[in-house]
CSV table of C-alpha atoms and ligand atoms in Angstrom, one decimal:
chain,number,residue,atom,x,y,z
A,100,MET,CA,-3.8,-43.9,-98.9
A,101,ASP,CA,-2.7,-46.6,-101.4
A,102,GLY,CA,-5.6,-49.0,-101.2
A,103,GLY,CA,-3.4,-52.1,-101.6
A,104,THR,CA,-1.0,-51.2,-98.9
A,105,ALA,CA,-3.1,-51.4,-95.8
A,106,PRO,CA,-4.6,-54.9,-96.4
A,107,ASN,CA,-1.1,-56.3,-96.9
A,108,ALA,CA,0.2,-54.8,-93.7
A,109,VAL,CA,-2.9,-55.7,-91.8
A,110,ALA,CA,-2.7,-59.3,-92.9
A,111,ALA,CA,0.9,-59.4,-91.7
A,112,VAL,CA,-0.2,-58.7,-88.1
A,113,SER,CA,0.5,-62.0,-86.2
A,114,GLU,CA,-1.8,-63.0,-83.4
A,115,GLY,CA,0.6,-65.6,-82.2
A,116,ARG,CA,3.7,-63.3,-82.1
A,117,LEU,CA,1.8,-60.6,-80.3
A,118,TRP,CA,0.4,-63.1,-77.8
A,119,ASP,CA,3.8,-64.8,-77.2
A,120,ARG,CA,5.3,-61.4,-76.5
A,121,LEU,CA,2.5,-60.4,-74.1
A,122,MET,CA,3.2,-63.6,-72.2
A,123,ALA,CA,7.0,-63.1,-72.3
A,124,MET,CA,6.6,-59.6,-70.9
A,125,ALA,CA,4.2,-61.0,-68.2
A,126,ARG,CA,7.0,-63.2,-66.8
A,127,ILE,CA,9.0,-60.1,-66.0
A,128,GLY,CA,7.6,-59.2,-62.6
A,129,GLY,CA,5.1,-62.0,-62.9
A,130,PHE,CA,3.5,-63.9,-60.0
A,131,THR,CA,0.7,-66.4,-59.5
A,132,THR,CA,-2.1,-65.8,-57.0
A,133,GLU,CA,-3.6,-68.5,-54.8
A,134,GLU,CA,-6.6,-68.5,-57.2
A,135,GLY,CA,-4.2,-69.3,-60.0
A,136,ASP,CA,-4.3,-65.9,-61.7
A,137,GLN,CA,-1.1,-64.6,-63.4
A,138,GLY,CA,-0.4,-61.1,-62.1
A,139,VAL,CA,2.4,-58.6,-62.8
A,140,ASN,CA,4.2,-56.3,-60.5
A,141,ARG,CA,6.6,-54.2,-62.6
A,142,PRO,CA,7.3,-50.8,-61.0
A,143,CYS,CA,8.6,-48.0,-63.3
A,144,LEU,CA,12.3,-47.2,-63.2
A,145,SER,CA,13.1,-50.5,-61.6
A,146,ALA,CA,15.4,-53.4,-62.6
A,147,LEU,CA,12.4,-55.2,-63.8
A,148,ASP,CA,11.3,-52.2,-65.9
A,149,ARG,CA,14.7,-52.1,-67.5
A,150,GLU,CA,14.7,-55.9,-68.2
A,151,ALA,CA,11.3,-55.5,-70.0
A,152,ARG,CA,12.7,-52.5,-71.9
A,153,ARG,CA,15.7,-54.5,-73.0
A,154,LEU,CA,13.4,-57.3,-74.3
A,155,LEU,CA,11.3,-54.8,-76.2
A,156,ILE,CA,14.4,-53.1,-77.6
A,157,GLY,CA,15.8,-56.4,-78.9
A,158,TRP,CA,12.6,-57.2,-80.8
A,159,ALA,CA,12.3,-53.7,-82.2
A,160,GLN,CA,15.9,-53.6,-83.5
A,161,ALA,CA,15.4,-57.0,-85.1
A,162,ALA,CA,12.3,-55.6,-86.8
A,163,GLY,CA,14.4,-52.7,-88.2
A,164,ALA,CA,13.3,-49.9,-85.8
A,165,SER,CA,15.8,-47.5,-84.3
A,166,VAL,CA,15.8,-47.0,-80.5
A,167,SER,CA,16.2,-43.8,-78.4
A,168,VAL,CA,15.4,-42.5,-74.9
A,169,ASP,CA,14.4,-39.0,-73.9
A,170,PRO,CA,15.4,-37.2,-70.6
A,171,ALA,CA,12.1,-38.4,-69.0
A,172,ALA,CA,13.2,-42.0,-69.8
A,173,ASN,CA,10.4,-42.3,-72.3
A,174,LEU,CA,11.5,-45.0,-74.8
A,175,PHE,CA,11.0,-44.6,-78.5
A,176,LEU,CA,11.1,-47.2,-81.3
A,177,ARG,CA,11.2,-45.5,-84.7
A,178,TRP,CA,10.1,-47.0,-88.0
A,179,GLU,CA,11.4,-44.6,-90.5
A,180,GLY,CA,9.2,-43.1,-93.2
A,181,THR,CA,10.0,-42.1,-96.8
A,182,ASP,CA,10.1,-38.4,-95.7
A,183,PRO,CA,12.1,-38.3,-92.4
A,184,SER,CA,11.6,-34.5,-92.2
A,185,LEU,CA,7.9,-34.9,-91.5
A,186,PRO,CA,6.6,-35.2,-87.8
A,187,PRO,CA,6.0,-38.9,-87.1
A,188,VAL,CA,2.8,-40.5,-86.1
A,189,LEU,CA,3.2,-41.6,-82.5
A,190,THR,CA,1.6,-44.7,-80.8
A,191,GLY,CA,2.2,-46.5,-77.6
A,192,SER,CA,1.3,-46.8,-73.9
A,193,HIS,CA,3.2,-47.8,-70.8
A,194,MET,CA,5.2,-50.8,-69.5
A,195,ASP,CA,4.8,-50.2,-65.7
A,196,SER,CA,2.1,-52.0,-63.8
A,197,GLN,CA,0.1,-51.6,-60.6
A,198,PRO,CA,1.7,-53.4,-57.7
A,199,HIS,CA,-1.0,-56.1,-57.9
A,200,GLY,CA,-1.6,-55.6,-61.6
A,201,GLY,CA,-2.3,-57.6,-64.7
A,202,ARG,CA,-0.6,-58.7,-67.9
A,203,PHE,CA,-2.3,-56.3,-70.4
A,204,ASP,CA,-2.8,-52.8,-69.0
A,205,GLY,CA,-0.2,-50.6,-70.7
A,206,ILE,CA,2.1,-53.2,-72.1
A,207,TYR,CA,-0.6,-54.2,-74.7
A,208,GLY,CA,-0.5,-50.8,-76.3
A,209,VAL,CA,3.3,-50.9,-76.6
A,210,LEU,CA,3.4,-54.4,-78.0
A,211,ALA,CA,0.5,-53.6,-80.4
A,212,GLY,CA,2.6,-50.7,-81.7
A,213,LEU,CA,5.6,-52.9,-82.2
A,214,GLU,CA,3.4,-55.5,-83.9
A,215,ALA,CA,2.3,-52.7,-86.3
A,216,ILE,CA,6.0,-52.1,-87.1
A,217,GLU,CA,6.5,-55.8,-87.6
A,218,ALA,CA,3.6,-56.0,-90.0
A,219,LEU,CA,4.9,-53.0,-92.0
A,220,ALA,CA,8.3,-54.6,-92.2
A,221,ALA,CA,6.9,-57.9,-93.3
A,222,ALA,CA,4.7,-56.3,-95.9
A,223,GLY,CA,7.5,-54.1,-97.1
A,224,VAL,CA,5.5,-50.9,-96.4
A,225,ARG,CA,7.2,-47.5,-95.9
A,226,PRO,CA,4.7,-44.9,-95.0
A,227,LYS,CA,5.5,-41.2,-95.8
A,228,ARG,CA,5.8,-40.3,-92.1
A,229,ALA,CA,7.8,-42.2,-89.6
A,230,ILE,CA,5.9,-44.3,-87.1
A,231,GLU,CA,7.2,-44.1,-83.5
A,232,VAL,CA,6.2,-46.4,-80.7
A,233,VAL,CA,6.6,-44.9,-77.3
A,234,ALA,CA,6.7,-46.5,-73.9
A,235,TRP,CA,5.8,-43.7,-71.5
A,236,THR,CA,7.5,-43.6,-68.1
A,237,ASN,CA,5.5,-44.1,-64.9
A,238,GLU,CA,1.9,-44.0,-66.2
A,239,GLU,CA,0.5,-46.0,-63.2
A,240,GLY,CA,1.8,-43.9,-60.4
A,241,GLY,CA,2.1,-47.2,-58.5
A,242,ARG,CA,5.7,-46.4,-57.4
A,243,PHE,CA,5.8,-42.7,-57.9
A,244,ALA,CA,2.4,-40.9,-57.5
A,245,PRO,CA,1.0,-39.1,-59.5
A,246,GLY,CA,1.3,-41.2,-62.7
A,247,CYS,CA,1.7,-40.1,-66.3
A,248,THR,CA,4.9,-38.2,-65.4
A,249,GLY,CA,6.5,-39.3,-68.7
A,250,SER,CA,3.8,-38.0,-70.9
A,251,MET,CA,3.3,-34.9,-68.8
A,252,SER,CA,7.0,-34.1,-69.2
A,253,PHE,CA,7.0,-34.9,-72.9
A,254,THR,CA,4.1,-32.6,-73.7
A,255,GLY,CA,5.2,-29.8,-71.3
A,256,PHE,CA,2.0,-30.2,-69.3
A,257,LYS,CA,4.4,-29.8,-66.3
A,258,PRO,CA,8.2,-29.3,-66.3
A,259,MET,CA,10.1,-32.5,-65.7
A,260,SER,CA,11.6,-31.0,-62.6
A,261,ALA,CA,8.1,-30.8,-61.0
A,262,PHE,CA,8.4,-34.5,-60.3
A,263,ASP,CA,12.0,-34.6,-58.9
A,264,ASP,CA,11.1,-34.8,-55.2
A,265,ILE,CA,8.3,-37.4,-55.4
A,266,THR,CA,9.5,-40.3,-53.4
A,267,ASP,CA,8.5,-44.0,-53.4
A,268,VAL,CA,7.7,-46.0,-50.2
A,269,GLU,CA,11.5,-46.5,-49.7
A,270,GLY,CA,12.1,-42.8,-49.8
A,271,ILE,CA,13.9,-43.0,-53.2
A,272,ARG,CA,13.4,-39.7,-55.2
A,273,TYR,CA,12.0,-39.8,-58.7
A,274,ALA,CA,14.9,-37.8,-60.0
A,275,ASP,CA,17.4,-40.3,-58.5
A,276,ALA,CA,15.5,-43.3,-60.0
A,277,LEU,CA,15.4,-41.5,-63.3
A,278,ALA,CA,19.2,-40.9,-63.1
A,279,GLU,CA,19.8,-44.5,-62.3
A,280,GLN,CA,17.7,-45.5,-65.3
A,281,HIS,CA,19.7,-43.3,-67.6
A,282,ALA,CA,23.0,-44.7,-66.1
A,283,GLU,CA,21.8,-48.2,-66.8
A,284,GLU,CA,20.7,-47.3,-70.3
A,285,ALA,CA,23.7,-45.1,-71.1
A,286,ASP,CA,24.4,-47.2,-74.3
A,287,LEU,CA,21.0,-46.2,-75.8
A,288,PRO,CA,20.9,-43.1,-78.0
A,289,ARG,CA,19.4,-40.0,-76.3
A,290,ARG,CA,16.9,-37.7,-77.9
A,291,PRO,CA,15.6,-34.3,-76.7
A,292,LEU,CA,12.4,-34.0,-74.6
A,293,GLY,CA,9.2,-33.6,-76.6
A,294,TYR,CA,8.1,-32.7,-80.1
A,295,ARG,CA,4.8,-32.2,-81.9
A,296,PRO,CA,3.7,-35.6,-83.4
A,297,HIS,CA,1.5,-35.6,-86.4
A,298,ALA,CA,-1.0,-37.6,-84.3
A,299,PHE,CA,-1.0,-40.0,-81.3
A,300,ILE,CA,-3.0,-43.2,-80.9
A,301,GLU,CA,-2.9,-45.4,-77.8
A,302,ALA,CA,-4.2,-48.9,-77.9
A,303,HIS,CA,-5.4,-50.2,-74.5
A,304,ILE,CA,-7.7,-52.8,-72.9
A,305,GLU,CA,-11.0,-51.1,-72.1
A,306,GLN,CA,-10.8,-51.5,-68.3
A,307,GLY,CA,-14.5,-51.5,-68.3
A,308,PRO,CA,-17.2,-54.0,-69.2
A,309,ARG,CA,-19.1,-52.4,-72.1
A,310,LEU,CA,-17.4,-53.9,-75.2
A,311,GLU,CA,-17.6,-57.5,-73.8
A,312,ALA,CA,-21.1,-57.0,-72.6
A,313,GLU,CA,-22.3,-55.6,-75.9
A,314,GLY,CA,-20.4,-58.1,-78.1
A,315,GLN,CA,-18.2,-55.4,-79.6
A,316,GLU,CA,-14.7,-56.0,-80.9
A,317,ILE,CA,-13.3,-52.4,-81.0
A,318,GLY,CA,-13.9,-49.3,-78.9
A,319,VAL,CA,-13.4,-46.1,-80.8
A,320,VAL,CA,-12.5,-43.8,-77.9
A,321,THR,CA,-14.0,-40.3,-78.2
A,322,GLY,CA,-12.3,-38.8,-75.2
A,323,ILE,CA,-11.6,-39.2,-71.5
A,324,GLN,CA,-14.2,-38.4,-68.9
A,325,GLY,CA,-13.7,-35.7,-66.3
A,326,SER,CA,-12.8,-36.4,-62.7
A,327,ARG,CA,-13.1,-34.6,-59.4
A,328,TRP,CA,-11.7,-36.0,-56.2
A,329,PHE,CA,-12.7,-34.7,-52.8
A,330,THR,CA,-11.8,-35.4,-49.2
A,331,VAL,CA,-14.6,-34.8,-46.7
A,332,THR,CA,-13.8,-34.4,-43.0
A,333,VAL,CA,-16.8,-34.6,-40.6
A,334,GLU,CA,-16.1,-33.5,-37.0
A,335,GLY,CA,-18.2,-34.2,-33.9
A,336,ARG,CA,-17.3,-35.2,-30.4
A,337,THR,CA,-16.1,-38.3,-28.7
A,338,ASP,CA,-18.5,-39.9,-26.1
A,339,HIS,CA,-19.0,-43.1,-24.2
A,340,ALA,CA,-21.2,-45.5,-26.2
A,341,GLY,CA,-22.8,-46.8,-23.1
A,342,THR,CA,-23.6,-43.5,-21.3
A,343,ALA,CA,-24.1,-40.6,-23.7
A,344,PRO,CA,-27.7,-40.1,-24.7
A,345,LEU,CA,-28.2,-40.1,-28.5
A,346,SER,CA,-30.0,-36.8,-28.2
A,347,LEU,CA,-26.8,-35.2,-26.9
A,348,ARG,CA,-24.3,-36.8,-29.2
A,349,ARG,CA,-22.4,-35.2,-32.0
A,350,ASP,CA,-21.7,-38.5,-33.8
A,351,ALA,CA,-19.4,-38.1,-36.8
A,352,VAL,CA,-20.3,-41.5,-38.2
A,353,GLN,CA,-24.0,-40.7,-38.2
A,354,ASP,CA,-23.5,-37.4,-40.0
A,355,ALA,CA,-21.1,-38.9,-42.5
A,356,VAL,CA,-23.7,-41.5,-43.3
A,357,ARG,CA,-26.3,-38.7,-43.8
A,358,ALA,CA,-23.9,-36.9,-46.0
A,359,ILE,CA,-23.1,-39.9,-48.2
A,360,ALA,CA,-26.9,-40.7,-48.5
A,361,ALA,CA,-27.5,-37.1,-49.6
A,362,LEU,CA,-24.6,-37.3,-52.1
A,363,ASN,CA,-26.1,-40.5,-53.6
A,364,VAL,CA,-29.3,-38.5,-54.3
A,365,LEU,CA,-27.2,-35.6,-55.9
A,366,MET,CA,-25.3,-38.1,-58.0
A,367,HIS,CA,-28.4,-40.2,-59.1
A,368,ASP,CA,-28.2,-40.8,-62.8
A,369,PRO,CA,-30.8,-43.0,-64.5
A,370,SER,CA,-28.6,-43.3,-67.6
A,371,ASP,CA,-25.8,-44.9,-65.4
A,372,VAL,CA,-23.1,-42.8,-67.1
A,373,LEU,CA,-22.1,-40.9,-63.9
A,374,ARG,CA,-19.5,-42.6,-61.7
A,375,PHE,CA,-19.6,-41.8,-57.9
A,376,THR,CA,-17.4,-43.7,-55.5
A,377,VAL,CA,-16.8,-43.4,-51.7
A,378,GLY,CA,-13.8,-45.7,-51.6
A,379,SER,CA,-12.2,-44.9,-48.2
A,380,ILE,CA,-13.8,-44.1,-44.8
A,381,THR,CA,-11.8,-43.7,-41.7
A,382,THR,CA,-13.0,-43.0,-38.2
A,383,GLU,CA,-11.4,-41.6,-35.1
A,384,PRO,CA,-10.8,-42.9,-32.5
A,385,GLY,CA,-12.1,-46.0,-34.3
A,386,THR,CA,-13.1,-48.2,-31.4
A,387,SER,CA,-16.5,-50.0,-31.2
A,388,ASN,CA,-17.6,-48.6,-27.9
A,389,THR,CA,-16.8,-44.9,-28.5
A,390,VAL,CA,-18.8,-42.4,-30.4
A,391,ALA,CA,-16.5,-41.2,-33.3
A,392,ARG,CA,-15.4,-37.6,-33.1
A,393,LYS,CA,-14.1,-37.6,-36.7
A,394,VAL,CA,-14.8,-39.3,-40.0
A,395,VAL,CA,-12.8,-38.7,-43.2
A,396,PHE,CA,-14.2,-40.1,-46.4
A,397,THR,CA,-13.2,-39.7,-50.1
A,398,ILE,CA,-15.2,-38.9,-53.2
A,399,ASP,CA,-14.2,-39.9,-56.7
A,400,PHE,CA,-16.7,-38.4,-59.1
A,401,ARG,CA,-16.5,-38.8,-62.9
A,402,HIS,CA,-18.6,-37.9,-66.0
A,403,PRO,CA,-17.8,-37.3,-69.7
A,404,ASP,CA,-19.8,-34.1,-69.8
A,405,GLU,CA,-18.1,-30.9,-68.6
A,406,GLY,CA,-21.4,-29.3,-67.6
A,407,VAL,CA,-22.2,-32.2,-65.3
A,408,VAL,CA,-18.7,-32.4,-63.9
A,409,ARG,CA,-18.9,-28.7,-63.0
A,410,ALA,CA,-22.5,-28.5,-61.8
A,411,ARG,CA,-22.7,-31.7,-59.6
A,412,GLY,CA,-19.1,-31.3,-58.4
A,413,ASP,CA,-19.7,-27.7,-57.3
A,414,ALA,CA,-22.8,-28.9,-55.5
A,415,ILE,CA,-21.0,-31.4,-53.3
A,416,PRO,CA,-19.9,-29.0,-50.5
A,417,GLY,CA,-23.4,-27.6,-50.1
A,418,VAL,CA,-25.1,-31.0,-50.1
A,419,VAL,CA,-22.7,-32.3,-47.4
A,420,GLN,CA,-23.3,-29.2,-45.2
A,421,ALA,CA,-27.1,-29.5,-45.6
A,422,ALA,CA,-27.1,-33.1,-44.6
A,423,LEU,CA,-25.3,-32.6,-41.2
A,424,LYS,CA,-27.4,-32.7,-38.0
A,425,THR,CA,-24.9,-32.2,-35.2
A,426,CYS,CA,-21.4,-32.1,-36.7
A,427,THR,CA,-19.3,-29.7,-38.9
A,428,ALA,CA,-17.6,-30.7,-42.1
A,429,ARG,CA,-14.9,-29.5,-44.4
A,430,VAL,CA,-14.8,-30.5,-48.1
A,431,HIS,CA,-11.5,-30.3,-49.8
A,432,GLU,CA,-11.1,-30.8,-53.6
A,433,ARG,CA,-7.8,-32.5,-54.1
A,434,PHE,CA,-7.8,-33.3,-57.8
A,435,THR,CA,-9.7,-31.9,-60.8
A,436,ALA,CA,-9.5,-32.9,-64.5
A,437,MET,CA,-12.1,-31.7,-66.9
A,438,PRO,CA,-13.3,-34.0,-69.7
A,439,VAL,CA,-11.0,-34.4,-72.7
A,440,ASP,CA,-12.5,-34.6,-76.2
A,441,PHE,CA,-10.3,-36.3,-78.8
A,442,GLY,CA,-12.0,-34.4,-81.7
A,443,PRO,CA,-12.5,-36.1,-85.1
A,444,THR,CA,-9.2,-36.9,-86.7
A,445,VAL,CA,-7.9,-40.0,-84.9
A,446,PRO,CA,-11.2,-41.5,-83.8
A,447,GLU,CA,-12.4,-41.2,-87.5
A,448,ALA,CA,-9.2,-43.0,-88.6
A,449,VAL,CA,-9.8,-45.8,-86.0
A,450,ALA,CA,-13.5,-46.1,-87.0
A,451,ARG,CA,-12.6,-46.3,-90.7
A,452,ALA,CA,-10.0,-49.0,-90.0
A,453,ALA,CA,-12.5,-51.1,-87.9
A,454,ALA,CA,-15.2,-50.8,-90.6
A,455,ALA,CA,-12.7,-51.7,-93.3
A,456,GLN,CA,-11.8,-54.9,-91.4
A,457,GLY,CA,-15.5,-55.8,-90.7
A,458,LEU,CA,-15.0,-55.5,-86.9
A,459,LYS,CA,-17.9,-54.5,-84.7
A,460,ALA,CA,-17.1,-51.1,-83.1
A,461,ILE,CA,-18.8,-48.6,-80.9
A,462,ARG,CA,-17.7,-45.1,-79.8
A,463,LEU,CA,-17.3,-44.5,-76.1
A,464,PRO,CA,-15.4,-42.3,-73.7
A,465,SER,CA,-12.6,-43.7,-71.5
A,466,GLY,CA,-13.6,-44.0,-67.8
A,467,ALA,CA,-9.9,-44.3,-66.7
A,468,PHE,CA,-7.0,-41.9,-67.1
A,469,HIS,CA,-4.4,-42.5,-69.8
A,470,ASP,CA,-1.3,-40.8,-71.2
A,471,ALA,CA,-3.3,-39.9,-74.2
A,472,GLN,CA,-5.1,-37.1,-72.3
A,473,PHE,CA,-1.9,-35.2,-72.0
A,474,LEU,CA,-1.2,-35.4,-75.8
A,475,VAL,CA,-4.5,-33.7,-76.7
A,476,PRO,CA,-3.1,-30.1,-76.5
A,477,VAL,CA,-0.1,-31.2,-78.6
A,478,CYS,CA,-1.6,-33.1,-81.6
A,479,PRO,CA,-4.7,-35.0,-82.8
A,480,THR,CA,-5.1,-37.8,-80.4
A,481,GLY,CA,-7.2,-41.0,-80.0
A,482,MET,CA,-7.4,-44.4,-78.4
A,483,ILE,CA,-8.4,-47.9,-79.5
A,484,PHE,CA,-10.0,-50.1,-76.8
A,485,ILE,CA,-10.2,-53.9,-77.0
A,486,PRO,CA,-12.6,-55.9,-74.7
A,487,CYS,CA,-11.2,-57.3,-71.5
A,488,ARG,CA,-12.8,-60.0,-69.4
A,489,ALA,CA,-15.6,-58.6,-67.1
A,490,GLY,CA,-14.0,-55.2,-67.5
A,491,VAL,CA,-11.4,-56.1,-64.8
A,492,SER,CA,-8.0,-54.4,-64.7
A,493,HIS,CA,-5.4,-53.5,-62.1
A,494,HIS,CA,-5.7,-57.1,-60.9
A,495,PRO,CA,-4.1,-60.4,-61.7
A,496,SER,CA,-7.4,-61.7,-63.2
A,497,GLU,CA,-7.2,-59.0,-65.9
A,498,TYR,CA,-7.5,-60.8,-69.3
A,499,ALA,CA,-7.9,-60.1,-73.0
A,500,GLU,CA,-8.4,-62.8,-75.6
A,501,PRO,CA,-5.6,-63.4,-78.1
A,502,VAL,CA,-8.0,-62.6,-81.0
A,503,ALA,CA,-9.1,-59.3,-79.3
A,504,CYS,CA,-5.4,-58.3,-78.9
A,505,ALA,CA,-4.8,-59.1,-82.6
A,506,ASN,CA,-8.0,-57.2,-83.7
A,507,GLY,CA,-6.7,-54.1,-81.9
A,508,ALA,CA,-3.3,-54.4,-83.5
A,509,ARG,CA,-4.8,-54.7,-86.9
A,510,VAL,CA,-7.0,-51.6,-86.5
A,511,LEU,CA,-3.9,-49.8,-85.0
A,512,THR,CA,-1.8,-50.8,-88.0
A,513,GLN,CA,-4.3,-49.5,-90.5
A,514,ALA,CA,-5.1,-46.3,-88.6
A,515,LEU,CA,-1.3,-45.6,-88.3
A,516,LEU,CA,-0.9,-46.1,-92.1
A,517,ASP,CA,-3.9,-43.9,-92.7
A,518,LEU,CA,-2.5,-41.1,-90.6
A,519,ALA,CA,1.1,-41.6,-91.8
A,520,GLY,CA,0.2,-41.6,-95.5
A,521,THR,CA,1.9,-43.6,-98.2
B,779,ZN,ZN1,-2.8,-48.3,-68.6
């Protein structure tokens, strides 16, 4: 890389412009809570989504980027390189939010990518490879679950048609919402679905507390931890709370409590890396004076090490069975994702950029899902995390400091130039 190029482009990153754009986007689908927090509810493939995309497109075109949309409605902003025949370096994230979401999750990575293009334009820098900023369709899964359908379609992780019949709460099919989006954006140039980028980098708020708590400015993301989700159904027998002796009961709540206590022992981790959550418990019949005949609870288990994900996850059914005293139980695994390792290429570029800018950085895996995990089989991939207040996300109180947003955009700009070559 030309040693003089990156500093000029990095210096051209504007904290004020990036912040103003984050706040302008936050008004599209924005709401204020009773506590005074500014939330965002911007479902994918909605009129609000399209309004946000139009705003983004206007900025991108003014900066000299060309715009196109693929069949999955992924939106691309291309900053041409000196050799257009080479595969581009891809960056970006998503523009949809959770229904009760915040102002930074997703949109930050898209706007940081645009800010990198702005900085290159202002510094007069043309890298060898084009840089493309992507806004992936439906990352959150807030309207159409599962999420990441845009990136899964792009990479061929699943065929696009696999998502056609997913419906939102109003019964609208994903395929129909996609068709509506294309009709409303018929003036935008179309591009084919998918290609092999030279590399992919996604900038994102950490969605965890580590960077802030440790006084770090940049997270060099090494991969995405593995997840296994289970549903446990404990079945006993309904009895009258006032008459049935405890010794004769088959109380599903009591056995569910025993099972959860045993799972806490299984999942004990003194290093506090493992994540184990029972987030939903339902009982039947669910009245206070009746012994429950059925309890259904969920398990969300995550860890960055594949060996741990396999061993402890596989142990869950046996631990549940062994904990029961009077009931029976079924354990159903409804989702499995093994840990993803980003490898050296992109994380090293991110680490070099942070070091060159004198920013305090640590390496860490991502605890949450991201589009980036689906790019890993396709090209060298990585992520840049910036600190967010108290690690809160998917909530109106989600917040990242303007300086943190700018730091991430500067590291992104330099890492993109490093990977794109000059
Ligand atoms: Zn996100």
